[in-house]
């Protein structure tokens, strides 16, 4: 991998919400990067974005990926295209930052891993941004210090107040629990080997036929049991909680700080209404890390396609469990 | 049941920790009661306690229960004696407050329920004191107000820092989870119909062969899923947590208030070291409620032998699950 | 002082809110006491209360105090009568629990102190109940441990949501700040020697002509500076805060624990609406301590008339300052 | 003022801690700016920094300010040089960002204000970064919404764990309280008209002869009374607190979020050890705002030399009070 001084990136899927979210960061707070080209299936939107960022509006993803002006690629296209786009980047020996998930099937994940292996270098970073959140990093640091002993359990909550009508039961795994899957592989430094999804009483606020909330159970190699409540119709707000239980104590993710208001018979603080303000530093840090890695300024790559593939395997076991009702083993 | 103006109670099992704990309350903060007689298998201790409280030291439990001077009985003997003693009280038509559990087997529970039925009046209160805790009562009040919609899940934690060497795997159910079993029957106003115990990685602080912590899963009739972490070697302190998840919001039991100390690079508050200071108001209120009921000052009895029996049935399903590894149905 | 096994008390001022508040405790949770007689200027009310508690309804305070059946007296009459009643109790060599303040003038306080001195025994306990609150006691314990070094400052807040129309500017000192006056004499184990009252912008919710909130500044002998916001029209609720600042850290009084509710975009807990539920344990403990002292079961008397007098002297300096606008010295 | 597309800045005082702190931001997260030149009195350091950032190392401040390549200037030199440097920038019609304070004397402040007036455009932004902190902005937003009524008081705390030996008593005002001075002028939208400094008992951790902590009292035009504890030897950590008291409720600045650890008998979170991590977003936002203003992308200037001057006037009154012991009026 060559290490450009300033990384010229192309963004595929520039028109979506996440695309715009990353473009804004890349054009402002991320250091050492410039936006060279953008692609979106919506041509009009693509041209407008290109104009906004002084970038080339490419007509095809291939042209963008293969352009000699582009050092590296950010993939924020829809999930079904991730694997193919990532492989094309690998084929072009271009570093690629791919929004999670790496692929929608385990086969596709494995194919990306294989492609990267053949390319002989670490080219892919998957968008598991929570690894870059300062509070989760502090939790890992405390865990690694050993002062609280070995980890035994974790209790997690992931609630979002509302969801698109197209949300399916499987997407509680692929879009919500997927974050905790990667998080605990990273926090615990070991694989998750079994999983089960349970269906509690459903909220009347969920769409007809949707099981919401769901409870994921996951076991690590050493037996750490992680439970994750995944809710996509929580109504009251966006809320991420995590308590890691160790032998001699526990560590809990804090609520985001907000002014504390005392009003008539109430003391409280505001809860967020959506995800976009929950992990701003993490989203910034993951992109900065990727750019720094491409520039050769850090040697440790971020979460790569092995991680994306391993997360996909755990997700697949959980989705199987949604049908079988049983604990399912993770198979790679 | 006659309603004495001042209830003269006899305490069976006066010498144990719980016996002394209740005697102290009965002799101080509980209104409308006097200690008339005590019994303990340790005769010396029994005489000393009798002297301390100005009470008669009875030679047998039968003499205590049948004494015409005794209006009502408090049973704090060891668990194996609860059912027999309670039935003797019922036979003598004496109101009885029985420390939980009501009995150690479902058959014994059923026999007590049957005996009370035949006696034709509500004579038994079981020591499920959390129903009397002001915070749990407030949680129930908020739930019943309907402002947060229907209950869907609950996440609970019950941790005690250390445990007697005689503690068995089954006792995580009968001595720890039993409180949440009764609590949720009461909070949700419905039966728990299924349960499962899971064994996460065990702490190295637990005795050889003991599974600690354990995770209980319980389902109510309407599908509310309750998870309870039960730990008896938590090391760091005694900690009871509970979050009830409803359709439009959640309610969480607070930590006990304690002065907040800022010291070198730390802001924190003290955690309790054992259960005895965790629910002092609840312990007081349950006894006061029982005395008030015996005096005819309140008409609603506390948790009775039906509740003790139902809790025992749920516990039995959970204990079965410890062996089968499966979800087990509650059978009455 | 003779030490009766069970203390028969007479309550003067039985008909007021505080009178009833104490009667309820004395008749229920306080151990070793019985209510022998009551007096209230409202004869009808007095008779009704006497009947309720099975006590004698005395026609005059003198008859109550001098009655051979009465071991000790609780004074909950209006403030102006405190000094006189307390002196009559001393004259009758009867232990007396006097609701704060001990007297409304420094001269009257001094006269009580003198009377007690002549009587040659500690007969008076003044109702400074915060000394008995478990959290303030824990604060004192931490302070005394020395781990945080010497005390330097304290920041206090005392807010009540609404107040009787008869409330005067001076009563912010005598009815509100008086608690912090006694508290810090006790916490710091030294006298308060100077004080000043400041008038911030007044709330439009206060009655015409009333300065609300006010800020009290008080200095201890060693220079510890205590600021106390006193508000009697806080609207939002009853709120007592206290942060003691030491050389190496601070200690803060916690908010009362209450269930934590997450509802639409809000996480919060309930605030109290009035004082009566704020320090229930403290009110119980102070009365129990007094009864225990009268019974000879504890040798250390509670806050006495010296404390009442010293608090009155500090209050007088603060009230002077309300007019002069200056720092005023405390003179005894 | 011309509005360059990318602002080329010169940094005066590049070698100090604050200089480096701002250089790092300017070279990374701030958008629309590049570092063109640096100056530091330490020539060796200056050359090294210039090399690091690819900037010119200027031999004099004049050359830097007057350089045709430099669009705007950041002044992070020592306080005594601020006024002179700022005036030189104004004379050169160059926008200037000046670290607080604007000047060390009121005369110097007034001279800068006059110079800017004569220049006929808003050229100066003073480094009062707390106005840009999201939590303080939220507090202002709630205040402005009117839901809590008018502001009446504020209780603030500003503690830093240790301080340079050169710190003087006056610097508690100019370096610490200065932030609250500006903050409340901005929050309340009115001037502070009176002030007083009080000296509580001093910590034994302070240098000989230093009064630490100190309590500042400040009154706004409408009578809002603000108290600020200023401590520079707090030992335990860096701690900024602020509670704004309004007629119907209060708003409190939250503690920075940090993982909550339960360890042996303790539940707590980490406190910061110094200021540099306390307001990272505010430091970033103030610089970004300045750059945006210079680029013509926002029309509202940040806190300007009028604000710097007004803050200086309040500070002068407080410093006078340190000697007189009296409330001092602010004179402009």
PDB file of C-alpha atoms in Angstrom, chain A residues 262-264, chain C residues 158-163 203 205 212 229 231-239 272-273, chain D residues 148 152 245-250:
ATOM      1  CA  UNK A 262     -35.107  20.613  38.180  1.00  0.00           C
ATOM      2  CA  UNK A 263     -38.636  21.582  37.298  1.00  0.00           C
ATOM      3  CA  UNK A 264     -41.974  21.047  39.041  1.00  0.00           C
TER       4      UNK A 264
ATOM      5  CA  UNK C 158     -32.584  24.996  51.309  1.00  0.00           C
ATOM      6  CA  UNK C 159     -35.624  25.405  49.108  1.00  0.00           C
ATOM      7  CA  UNK C 160     -39.259  24.990  49.941  1.00  0.00           C
ATOM      8  CA  UNK C 161     -41.834  25.319  47.176  1.00  0.00           C
ATOM      9  CA  UNK C 162     -44.304  27.645  48.915  1.00  0.00           C
ATOM     10  CA  UNK C 163     -44.800  29.338  52.257  1.00  0.00           C
ATOM     11  CA  UNK C 203     -38.735  35.775  42.514  1.00  0.00           C
ATOM     12  CA  UNK C 205     -43.651  34.205  43.004  1.00  0.00           C
ATOM     13  CA  UNK C 212     -36.782  35.574  48.264  1.00  0.00           C
ATOM     14  CA  UNK C 229     -29.346  29.745  49.626  1.00  0.00           C
ATOM     15  CA  UNK C 231     -35.719  30.011  49.204  1.00  0.00           C
ATOM     16  CA  UNK C 232     -39.319  29.722  50.336  1.00  0.00           C
ATOM     17  CA  UNK C 233     -40.970  30.027  46.931  1.00  0.00           C
ATOM     18  CA  UNK C 234     -38.889  27.587  44.932  1.00  0.00           C
ATOM     19  CA  UNK C 235     -41.991  26.338  43.113  1.00  0.00           C
ATOM     20  CA  UNK C 236     -40.399  23.163  41.764  1.00  0.00           C
ATOM     21  CA  UNK C 237     -40.106  21.319  45.052  1.00  0.00           C
ATOM     22  CA  UNK C 238     -38.511  20.817  48.437  1.00  0.00           C
ATOM     23  CA  UNK C 239     -34.782  20.523  48.034  1.00  0.00           C
ATOM     24  CA  UNK C 272     -40.439  15.969  47.015  1.00  0.00           C
ATOM     25  CA  UNK C 273     -43.173  18.547  47.368  1.00  0.00           C
TER      26      UNK C 273
ATOM     27  CA  UNK D 148     -38.291  28.177  34.282  1.00  0.00           C
ATOM     28  CA  UNK D 152     -32.305  34.738  40.289  1.00  0.00           C
ATOM     29  CA  UNK D 245     -31.426  29.103  39.826  1.00  0.00           C
ATOM     30  CA  UNK D 246     -34.594  30.413  38.203  1.00  0.00           C
ATOM     31  CA  UNK D 247     -38.035  31.196  39.567  1.00  0.00           C
ATOM     32  CA  UNK D 248     -39.525  27.819  38.690  1.00  0.00           C
ATOM     33  CA  UNK D 249     -36.545  25.504  38.598  1.00  0.00           C
ATOM     34  CA  UNK D 250     -32.815  25.162  38.204  1.00  0.00           C
TER      35      UNK D 250
END
